[in-house]
Coordinates of C-alpha atoms and ligand atoms in Angstrom, one line a residue:
M24 CA -11.1 17.2 -9.6
R25 CA -12.1 19.0 -6.6
V26 CA -10.5 18.4 -3.3
Q27 CA -12.0 19.6 -0.2
F28 CA -10.1 19.2 3.8
W29 CA -12.5 17.8 6.4
G30 CA -9.7 17.0 8.5
T31 CA -6.0 18.2 8.7
R32 CA -5.0 17.4 12.1
G33 CA -2.4 14.2 12.9
S34 CA -2.6 11.6 15.7
I35 CA -5.6 13.2 17.8
A36 CA -8.5 15.7 17.3
K37 CA -7.1 19.0 18.8
P38 CA -10.2 21.6 18.7
G39 CA -9.9 24.9 20.6
P40 CA -8.7 28.6 19.9
S41 CA -5.0 27.7 18.9
T42 CA -6.0 25.6 16.1
A43 CA -9.2 27.2 14.9
R44 CA -7.9 28.6 11.5
Y45 CA -6.0 25.3 10.3
G46 CA -8.4 23.1 12.0
G47 CA -8.8 20.7 14.8
N48 CA -10.3 17.4 13.2
T49 CA -8.2 14.5 12.0
S50 CA -7.5 13.3 8.5
C51 CA -10.4 13.5 5.9
I52 CA -10.5 14.8 2.5
E53 CA -13.3 14.6 -0.1
V54 CA -12.4 14.1 -3.9
R55 CA -14.9 14.5 -6.6
S56 CA -14.1 14.0 -10.3
A57 CA -15.7 16.4 -13.0
R58 CA -18.5 13.3 -13.2
E59 CA -19.1 13.7 -9.7
T60 CA -17.7 10.3 -8.5
L61 CA -17.3 10.7 -4.7
V62 CA -13.9 9.4 -3.1
I63 CA -13.3 10.2 0.6
V64 CA -10.0 9.5 1.6
D65 CA -9.6 8.6 5.5
C66 CA -12.3 9.1 7.9
G67 CA -10.9 10.7 10.8
T68 CA -13.3 13.1 13.1
G69 CA -13.4 15.5 10.1
G70 CA -15.8 12.8 8.6
H71 CA -18.3 13.8 11.1
S72 CA -18.9 17.3 9.2
L73 CA -18.5 15.9 5.7
G74 CA -21.1 12.9 6.7
Q75 CA -23.6 16.2 7.7
K76 CA -23.2 18.0 4.5
L77 CA -23.7 15.1 2.3
M78 CA -27.0 14.4 4.2
S79 CA -28.1 17.7 4.5
G80 CA -31.4 18.2 2.8
G81 CA -32.6 14.5 3.2
A82 CA -30.2 13.1 0.4
K83 CA -31.3 9.6 -0.7
G84 CA -29.7 6.9 -2.7
L85 CA -26.0 8.4 -1.9
R86 CA -23.2 6.5 -3.3
G87 CA -19.7 6.8 -2.5
H88 CA -16.5 5.2 -1.9
I89 CA -14.0 5.5 1.3
L90 CA -10.2 4.8 1.0
I91 CA -8.8 4.2 4.3
S92 CA -4.9 4.7 4.6
H93 CA -4.4 2.5 7.7
T94 CA -6.7 1.6 10.6
H95 CA -4.9 4.1 13.1
W96 CA -7.6 6.1 15.3
D97 CA -7.1 9.2 13.7
H98 CA -8.1 7.8 10.4
I99 CA -11.0 5.7 11.2
Q100 CA -12.7 7.5 14.1
G101 CA -15.3 9.3 11.9
I102 CA -16.6 6.1 10.6
P103 CA -18.9 5.5 13.6
F104 CA -20.1 9.2 13.3
F105 CA -20.6 9.2 9.3
C106 CA -24.3 9.1 8.9
P107 CA -24.6 8.5 5.3
L108 CA -23.3 4.8 6.5
F109 CA -26.6 4.6 8.6
A110 CA -29.2 5.7 6.0
P111 CA -30.9 2.6 4.4
G112 CA -30.7 3.2 0.5
N113 CA -27.0 4.4 0.5
E114 CA -24.4 2.4 -0.9
W115 CA -20.7 2.8 -0.1
D116 CA -17.5 0.9 -0.8
I117 CA -14.8 1.0 1.9
Y118 CA -11.3 0.1 0.8
G119 CA -8.0 -0.4 3.1
P120 CA -5.0 -2.2 3.1
K121 CA -5.0 -6.1 3.2
G122 CA -3.8 -7.4 6.5
L123 CA -2.5 -11.1 7.1
G124 CA -4.7 -12.1 9.6
Q125 CA -7.6 -9.7 9.9
S126 CA -9.7 -8.2 7.4
L127 CA -10.5 -4.6 6.7
R128 CA -14.1 -5.1 7.9
E129 CA -13.1 -7.0 11.2
A130 CA -10.6 -4.1 11.7
L131 CA -13.2 -1.7 11.3
A132 CA -15.5 -3.4 13.4
G133 CA -13.3 -3.5 16.3
Q134 CA -13.8 0.4 17.1
M135 CA -17.5 -0.3 17.1
Q136 CA -17.8 -3.4 19.5
Y137 CA -20.1 -3.1 22.4
T138 CA -17.4 -2.0 24.9
Y139 CA -16.7 1.4 22.7
F140 CA -19.7 2.2 20.7
P141 CA -23.7 1.5 20.8
V142 CA -24.0 0.4 17.1
T143 CA -22.3 -2.4 15.4
L144 CA -21.0 -2.1 11.9
D145 CA -23.4 -4.8 10.7
Q146 CA -26.2 -2.5 12.0
C147 CA -25.4 0.2 9.5
G148 CA -28.3 0.8 7.2
A149 CA -26.3 1.4 4.0
R150 CA -25.2 -1.3 1.9
I151 CA -21.5 -1.3 2.3
R152 CA -18.9 -3.5 0.3
Y153 CA -15.4 -3.8 1.9
H154 CA -12.1 -4.2 -0.2
D155 CA -8.8 -5.6 1.0
L156 CA -5.9 -4.0 -1.1
V157 CA -2.5 -4.7 -1.7
E158 CA 0.0 -2.7 -4.0
G159 CA -1.5 -2.1 -7.6
T160 CA -4.4 -0.4 -9.5
F161 CA -7.9 -0.4 -9.7
D162 CA -10.8 1.8 -11.0
I163 CA -13.5 3.5 -9.4
D164 CA -16.0 4.8 -12.1
D165 CA -14.0 7.2 -13.8
I166 CA -11.0 7.7 -11.5
K167 CA -8.1 5.5 -11.4
V168 CA -6.5 4.7 -8.2
S169 CA -2.9 3.4 -7.5
T170 CA -1.8 2.2 -4.2
H171 CA 1.6 2.1 -2.6
Y172 CA 2.7 0.8 0.9
L173 CA 4.1 3.8 3.2
N174 CA 6.7 3.6 5.4
H175 CA 4.7 3.6 9.2
P176 CA 4.4 1.3 12.4
A177 CA 1.2 -0.3 10.8
L178 CA 0.5 -1.4 7.1
T179 CA -0.4 1.8 5.3
L180 CA -1.3 2.6 1.9
G181 CA -0.9 5.9 -0.1
Y182 CA -3.4 6.5 -2.9
R183 CA -3.1 8.2 -6.2
L184 CA -6.0 9.0 -7.8
E185 CA -6.2 10.0 -11.4
A186 CA -9.0 11.6 -13.6
D187 CA -9.9 14.6 -15.7
G188 CA -6.3 14.8 -16.9
V189 CA -4.7 15.4 -13.2
A190 CA -3.1 13.3 -10.5
V191 CA -4.0 13.9 -7.0
V192 CA -1.9 11.8 -4.4
Y193 CA -2.6 11.2 -0.7
A194 CA 0.3 9.9 1.5
C195 CA -0.3 10.2 5.2
D196 CA 1.1 8.7 7.4
H197 CA 4.7 8.2 6.1
E198 CA 8.2 8.4 7.3
P199 CA 11.0 8.3 4.8
H200 CA 12.9 5.2 5.0
S201 CA 16.6 6.9 5.1
R202 CA 16.9 8.8 8.5
M203 CA 19.3 11.3 6.5
V204 CA 16.6 11.8 3.9
A205 CA 14.0 12.6 6.6
T206 CA 15.8 15.6 7.7
G207 CA 15.7 17.0 4.1
H208 CA 19.4 15.9 3.2
G209 CA 20.9 13.2 1.1
E210 CA 20.3 11.8 -2.1
I211 CA 16.8 9.8 -2.5
T212 CA 17.3 6.6 -3.4
G213 CA 16.5 2.9 -2.6
Q214 CA 13.0 2.7 -1.1
D215 CA 12.7 6.6 -1.0
L216 CA 13.1 6.7 -4.4
R217 CA 10.0 4.2 -5.1
H218 CA 8.1 6.6 -2.8
A219 CA 9.1 9.6 -5.0
E220 CA 8.2 7.6 -8.1
F221 CA 4.4 6.9 -6.7
V222 CA 4.1 10.7 -6.1
S223 CA 5.9 11.7 -9.4
G224 CA 4.2 14.5 -11.4
A225 CA 1.3 15.0 -9.3
D226 CA -0.8 18.0 -9.7
L227 CA -1.4 18.0 -6.1
L228 CA 0.4 16.1 -3.3
I229 CA -1.3 16.0 0.1
H230 CA 1.5 14.7 2.4
D231 CA 2.2 13.7 6.0
A232 CA 4.4 16.6 7.2
Q233 CA 3.8 16.3 11.2
Y234 CA 7.4 17.3 12.2
T235 CA 10.2 19.8 11.3
A236 CA 13.7 18.4 10.6
E237 CA 14.6 19.9 13.9
E238 CA 12.0 17.8 15.9
Y239 CA 12.6 14.6 13.8
P240 CA 15.4 12.9 15.7
A241 CA 13.4 12.9 18.9
K242 CA 10.7 10.9 16.7
V243 CA 12.4 8.6 14.7
G244 CA 10.5 5.5 14.1
W245 CA 7.0 7.3 14.6
G246 CA 6.2 6.7 11.1
H247 CA 5.9 10.7 9.9
S248 CA 7.7 13.1 7.7
S249 CA 9.2 16.5 8.2
V250 CA 8.3 19.6 6.2
E251 CA 11.8 19.9 4.9
Y252 CA 11.5 16.2 3.6
V253 CA 8.2 16.9 2.0
V254 CA 9.7 19.9 0.1
N255 CA 12.5 18.3 -1.3
L256 CA 10.5 15.4 -2.6
G257 CA 8.1 17.8 -4.2
R258 CA 10.7 19.4 -6.0
F259 CA 12.6 16.0 -7.0
A260 CA 9.3 14.2 -7.8
Q261 CA 8.3 17.6 -10.2
V262 CA 5.1 17.6 -8.3
K263 CA 3.0 21.0 -9.2
K264 CA 1.7 21.7 -5.6
V265 CA 2.2 20.3 -2.1
V266 CA -0.2 20.4 0.6
L267 CA 1.2 19.9 4.1
T268 CA -1.0 18.2 6.1
H269 CA -1.6 16.0 9.5
H270 CA -0.3 18.8 11.5
D271 CA 1.1 17.9 15.0
P272 CA -1.5 18.2 17.6
L273 CA 1.1 20.6 19.5
R274 CA 1.5 22.9 16.7
D275 CA -0.5 26.0 16.9
D276 CA -1.9 28.3 13.8
D277 CA 0.7 30.6 14.4
A278 CA 3.5 28.2 14.2
I279 CA 1.9 26.8 11.1
D280 CA 1.7 30.3 9.5
R281 CA 5.7 30.5 10.3
L282 CA 6.8 27.2 9.0
V283 CA 4.9 27.8 5.5
A284 CA 6.1 31.4 5.3
N285 CA 9.7 30.1 6.0
I286 CA 9.4 27.6 3.2
Q287 CA 7.9 29.8 0.7
A288 CA 10.5 32.3 1.3
K289 CA 13.2 29.7 0.8
L290 CA 11.6 28.4 -2.6
R291 CA 11.5 31.8 -3.8
E292 CA 15.3 32.4 -3.1
N293 CA 15.9 29.0 -5.2
A294 CA 13.5 30.3 -7.9
S295 CA 11.5 27.2 -7.5
S296 CA 8.2 27.1 -9.0
L297 CA 6.7 24.4 -6.3
D298 CA 3.6 25.8 -4.6
V299 CA 3.5 24.7 -1.0
F300 CA 0.9 25.5 1.4
A301 CA -0.9 23.8 4.7
A302 CA -4.1 22.3 4.5
V303 CA -6.9 24.3 6.1
E304 CA -10.0 22.4 7.3
G305 CA -12.9 23.2 4.8
Q306 CA -10.4 24.5 2.2
V307 CA -11.3 23.5 -1.5
V308 CA -8.6 23.2 -4.1
E309 CA -9.7 22.7 -7.5
V310 CA -7.1 20.7 -9.2
A311 CA -6.8 21.7 -13.2
P312 CA -4.9 20.0 -15.8
S313 CA -1.3 21.0 -16.8
P314 CA -0.9 21.4 -20.7
A315 CA 3.1 20.8 -19.7
K316 CA 2.7 17.0 -19.0
G317 CA 1.0 13.9 -18.7
S318 CA 0.3 12.0 -15.8
A319 CA -1.4 8.9 -17.1
R320 CA -1.1 5.6 -15.1
R321 CA 1.0 3.1 -16.7
A322 CA -0.8 0.2 -18.4
G323 CA -0.8 -3.6 -17.5
E324 CA -0.4 -2.9 -13.6
F325 CA -1.2 -5.3 -11.1
Q326 CA -5.0 -5.5 -9.6
A327 CA -5.1 -4.1 -6.3
E328 CA -7.8 -6.2 -5.1
M329 CA -6.7 -9.5 -6.0
P330 CA -6.9 -12.9 -3.9
I331 CA -3.3 -13.5 -3.0
E332 CA -4.1 -15.8 0.3
P333 CA -2.9 -18.9 -1.5
A334 CA 0.6 -17.4 -2.6
L335 CA 1.0 -16.1 0.9
A336 CA 0.1 -19.6 2.6
E337 CA 3.4 -21.5 2.4
W338 CA 5.6 -18.7 2.5
S339 CA 8.4 -18.3 4.8
V340 CA 10.8 -15.6 6.0
L341 CA 14.6 -16.6 6.2
L342 CA 16.5 -15.2 9.2
G343 CA 20.3 -14.7 9.2
I344 CA 20.8 -13.0 12.3
A345 CA 23.7 -13.7 14.5
D346 CA 22.8 -11.8 17.7
T347 CA 20.4 -14.4 19.5
K348 CA 18.3 -11.9 21.1
L349 CA 17.4 -9.9 18.0
A350 CA 16.8 -13.2 16.2
A351 CA 14.4 -14.4 18.9
A352 CA 12.5 -10.9 19.1
L353 CA 12.4 -10.8 14.9
C354 CA 11.4 -14.4 15.1
E355 CA 8.5 -13.8 17.5
T356 CA 7.3 -10.8 15.4
I357 CA 7.3 -12.7 12.2
R358 CA 5.4 -15.7 13.9
A359 CA 2.9 -13.0 15.3
E360 CA 2.1 -12.4 11.6
G361 CA 1.4 -16.1 11.0
I362 CA 4.4 -16.6 8.8
D363 CA 7.0 -19.6 9.3
T364 CA 10.6 -18.5 10.1
K365 CA 13.6 -20.5 8.9
F366 CA 17.1 -19.8 10.2
F367 CA 20.3 -20.3 8.7
S368 CA 24.1 -19.6 10.0
N369 CA 25.9 -20.0 6.6
M370 CA 25.4 -19.3 3.1
D371 CA 25.2 -23.3 2.2
E372 CA 22.2 -23.5 4.6
A373 CA 20.7 -20.3 3.1
Q374 CA 21.3 -21.6 -0.4
T375 CA 19.6 -24.9 0.2
L376 CA 16.7 -23.3 2.1
I377 CA 16.3 -20.8 -1.0
A378 CA 16.5 -23.6 -3.4
K379 CA 14.0 -25.8 -1.5
G380 CA 11.4 -23.5 -0.2
R381 CA 9.8 -20.5 -1.6
P382 CA 11.0 -17.8 0.9
S383 CA 9.1 -14.4 0.6
L384 CA 11.9 -12.4 2.5
A385 CA 15.3 -12.6 3.8
I386 CA 16.2 -10.5 6.9
L387 CA 20.0 -10.4 7.3
E388 CA 22.0 -8.7 10.1
H389 CA 25.1 -6.6 9.2
D390 CA 27.4 -5.8 12.2
P391 CA 31.0 -6.2 10.9
P392 CA 33.4 -7.6 11.9
R393 CA 31.3 -10.1 14.0
V394 CA 28.6 -10.6 11.0
D395 CA 28.7 -9.4 7.2
G396 CA 25.3 -9.3 6.0
M397 CA 26.5 -7.6 2.9
E398 CA 28.7 -10.2 1.9
M399 CA 25.6 -12.8 2.8
C400 CA 23.2 -10.6 0.3
R401 CA 25.9 -10.6 -2.5
A402 CA 26.0 -14.3 -2.4
I403 CA 22.3 -14.7 -2.2
R404 CA 22.4 -12.4 -5.5
E405 CA 24.7 -14.5 -7.1
Q406 CA 22.7 -17.4 -6.8
E407 CA 19.6 -16.0 -8.5
N408 CA 19.2 -16.4 -11.9
D409 CA 16.2 -14.4 -12.3
R410 CA 16.6 -10.7 -12.0
E411 CA 13.1 -9.9 -12.5
H412 CA 11.9 -11.9 -9.4
Q413 CA 14.7 -11.3 -6.7
L414 CA 14.2 -12.4 -3.1
P415 CA 13.6 -9.2 -1.1
V416 CA 16.3 -8.8 1.5
I417 CA 15.9 -6.6 4.5
M418 CA 19.3 -5.6 6.1
V419 CA 19.2 -5.0 9.9
A420 CA 22.0 -2.7 10.7
A421 CA 23.1 0.4 13.5
Q422 CA 23.2 2.7 10.5
E423 CA 22.3 2.5 6.6
N424 CA 24.8 2.5 3.7
Q425 CA 22.5 3.2 0.8
A426 CA 25.6 2.8 -1.6
A427 CA 27.1 -0.2 -0.4
G428 CA 23.4 -1.7 0.2
A429 CA 22.4 -1.0 -3.5
A430 CA 25.8 -2.4 -4.9
A431 CA 25.1 -5.5 -2.5
G432 CA 21.7 -6.0 -3.9
V433 CA 19.9 -4.9 -0.4
T434 CA 16.3 -4.2 -0.9
D435 CA 15.2 -2.5 2.3
W436 CA 16.7 -1.4 5.7
L437 CA 15.8 -2.1 9.5
I438 CA 17.9 0.7 11.7
K439 CA 18.5 -0.5 15.2
P440 CA 17.1 0.4 17.4
F441 CA 13.5 -0.2 16.0
T442 CA 10.1 -1.1 17.4
D443 CA 8.3 -4.3 17.1
A444 CA 5.4 -2.4 15.1
C445 CA 8.1 -1.0 12.5
A446 CA 9.7 -4.5 12.0
R447 CA 6.2 -6.2 11.9
T448 CA 5.0 -3.7 9.3
K449 CA 8.1 -4.0 7.1
I450 CA 7.8 -7.7 7.2
R451 CA 3.9 -7.7 6.5
A452 CA 4.5 -5.4 3.4
W453 CA 7.4 -7.5 1.9
A454 CA 5.4 -10.6 2.4
L455 CA 2.4 -9.0 0.8
R456 CA 4.5 -7.7 -2.1
A457 CA 6.4 -11.1 -2.7
A458 CA 2.7 -12.8 -2.6
C459 CA 1.7 -10.2 -5.5
Q460 CA 5.0 -10.6 -7.4
W461 CA 4.4 -14.4 -7.4
M462 CA 0.6 -13.7 -8.8
R463 CA 2.2 -11.0 -11.0
A464 CA 4.8 -13.7 -12.3
V465 CA 2.0 -15.9 -13.9
I466 CA 0.4 -13.0 -15.8
P467 CA 2.1 -12.2 -18.7
E468 CA 3.5 -8.5 -19.8
D469 CA 1.7 -9.1 -23.2
E470 CA -1.4 -7.3 -22.4
E471 CA -2.2 -6.3 -26.0
W472 CA -2.2 -10.1 -27.3
R473 CA -3.9 -11.1 -24.2
L474 CA -6.9 -8.3 -24.3
A475 CA -7.2 -9.2 -28.1
R476 CA -8.2 -12.9 -27.3
P477 CA -11.9 -14.0 -27.1
P478 CA -13.0 -14.1 -23.7
V479 CA -12.8 -17.7 -22.3
H480 CA -16.1 -19.4 -21.5
V481 CA -16.3 -21.6 -18.3
R482 CA -17.8 -25.0 -18.9
R483 CA -17.7 -28.5 -17.5
A484 CA -15.0 -30.5 -19.0
P485 CA -13.4 -33.7 -18.5
M486 CA -10.9 -34.1 -15.5
A487 CA -7.8 -33.0 -16.2
Q488 CA -5.8 -34.8 -13.5
K489 CA -6.4 -37.4 -11.0
G490 CA -7.6 -36.0 -7.7
I491 CA -9.2 -33.0 -9.0
E492 CA -12.3 -34.7 -10.5
N493 CA -14.7 -32.3 -9.3
R494 CA -13.0 -28.9 -10.5
R495 CA -14.2 -27.3 -13.2
F496 CA -11.6 -26.0 -15.7
P497 CA -12.1 -23.6 -18.5
E498 CA -11.8 -24.9 -22.0
N499 CA -8.6 -24.7 -23.7
V500 CA -6.5 -23.1 -21.1
I501 CA -5.3 -26.4 -18.9
S502 CA -1.8 -26.3 -20.9
T503 CA 0.6 -25.7 -18.3
D504 CA 1.1 -26.9 -15.0
K505 CA 1.0 -23.4 -13.7
S506 CA -2.1 -22.5 -14.9
A507 CA -3.6 -25.6 -13.3
L508 CA -2.2 -24.7 -9.9
L509 CA -3.2 -21.3 -10.2
W510 CA -6.9 -22.6 -10.8
M511 CA -6.6 -25.0 -7.6
Y512 CA -5.0 -22.0 -5.7
C513 CA -8.2 -19.8 -7.0
R514 CA -10.6 -22.4 -6.1
E515 CA -9.3 -23.0 -2.5
I516 CA -10.0 -19.5 -1.6
A517 CA -13.6 -19.4 -3.4
P518 CA -16.0 -19.4 -0.4
F519 CA -18.7 -20.5 -2.6
E520 CA -18.7 -20.9 -6.2
T521 CA -20.9 -18.5 -8.6
P522 CA -20.8 -17.8 -12.3
A523 CA -19.2 -14.5 -11.8
F524 CA -16.5 -16.3 -9.7
S525 CA -15.8 -18.7 -12.2
K526 CA -15.6 -16.2 -14.9
N527 CA -13.3 -14.2 -13.0
V528 CA -11.1 -17.1 -12.6
G529 CA -11.3 -18.1 -16.2
D530 CA -9.8 -14.6 -17.1
L531 CA -7.4 -15.1 -14.7
I532 CA -6.1 -18.5 -16.0
A533 CA -6.4 -17.2 -19.7
R534 CA -4.0 -14.6 -18.6
A535 CA -1.5 -17.1 -17.2
T536 CA -1.9 -19.3 -20.5
K537 CA 1.1 -18.5 -22.7
R538 CA 0.8 -17.5 -26.3
P539 CA 1.5 -20.5 -28.9
S540 CA 4.9 -19.1 -29.9
E541 CA 6.2 -19.4 -26.5
M542 CA 4.7 -22.8 -25.8
R543 CA 6.5 -23.7 -29.4
N544 CA 9.9 -22.1 -27.9
R545 CA 9.5 -23.7 -24.7
S546 CA 8.9 -27.4 -26.4
A547 CA 12.2 -26.8 -28.4
A548 CA 14.4 -25.9 -25.5
N549 CA 13.1 -28.9 -23.7
Ligands
ZN10 ZN1 -2.2 9.5 11.2
ZN11 ZN1 -1.0 6.2 11.8

């Protein structure tokens, strides 16, 4: 794969003599596979020059894909100035994290409203398709793409691109979950470990490194990494090459030189083979496969583009917060996301709510001796009999305690004080993850058996149940309540029915249908 940097600056474009070498344009990179599949990751102001290059020589019939990490300005401001979107005959697919209310298309159209820009998104001449993504995987021609939520005060996806025997990971913008880990110290555990797994073994890791460990304490909650953390992460996750990017607008070229020289000297001292450098606008990096390791994507992962709205519709968040002011603030944040909130003050109430409803998340407060969130979390875990599909629990506390949290079954932390944007993003990410988990639960692990089955053809069939007379069901798959329910869910979200849609739903249900031996076991158990 070939990677070229078109924008390396974070937060705001910063052109001028002090940033001339590393570049003043905001985030934008171009990735091409050996087969010339074109993927652009983020389209900050660097997207303008990239668009000019792509259209130079009067290129026609251009085909490309844009992956948007999140819709903060510095990652999308190049879109209205990206000329390949305006040329008829061009075809583009734009991908970004799925929200809970607004679609990716609506978010991008917002910055092109009459007040801000003279051309609307709908007036772009190219054919554009929009894709709202969750955590999972999908293919762009020969490139396999995996997505993973980052920690930032807006729902943000990191992208792992695999093709030609190499893996390139882009993780901007991201702040480590643990404040200790963020300064380059402490053990990488919990959600930070999940992040490390996502970047693990990458041939090229392009990572947010806006701050230094020294600057970080004044920037807690801003959603960015320190250089020291990124270097530690690269070593821990056995990455081959780390590119520091999303340079702070206040850091001039000489300061970046000093930072990189420092890091490289320390790595040499420690005899580390990790290659670290800072992204330079215009720089091209050829990523060649390493014979030492494989970076293949795991099989049978969840599709990153999946209709999960039905699984989101009835979800709720359980709040076990004793501090009334904090409870009211969190409640408002959750409601802003369109999610229902349910309060509990003791474990009996919590257990009833968990048993009755299908909460997507529990938020507990830990502030001993006033309230013992750890104890509540342990009680929730004891009640659960399905270890695979545990209720995510966010612990609100003044300090993290990863070891005690892991022992009690805490999934994630919200460390006080936090901003509304941070809380909102965490809640949104967990609600989406829970919905995906529920959808995943109806898709069996036995991919081999499933793929070996003949395709399911959708045809008109007699009604299976009262009240759904007008629904069509794929032949031979209405064998469990679960699949019938799934069918109804999928039908509800269809804006219209087409043969392609019916086939997709048929395939989805085929996956949800248990194999005959499982059905026999279940009958015997009943
Ligand atoms: Zn940014
Ligand atoms: Zn951002």
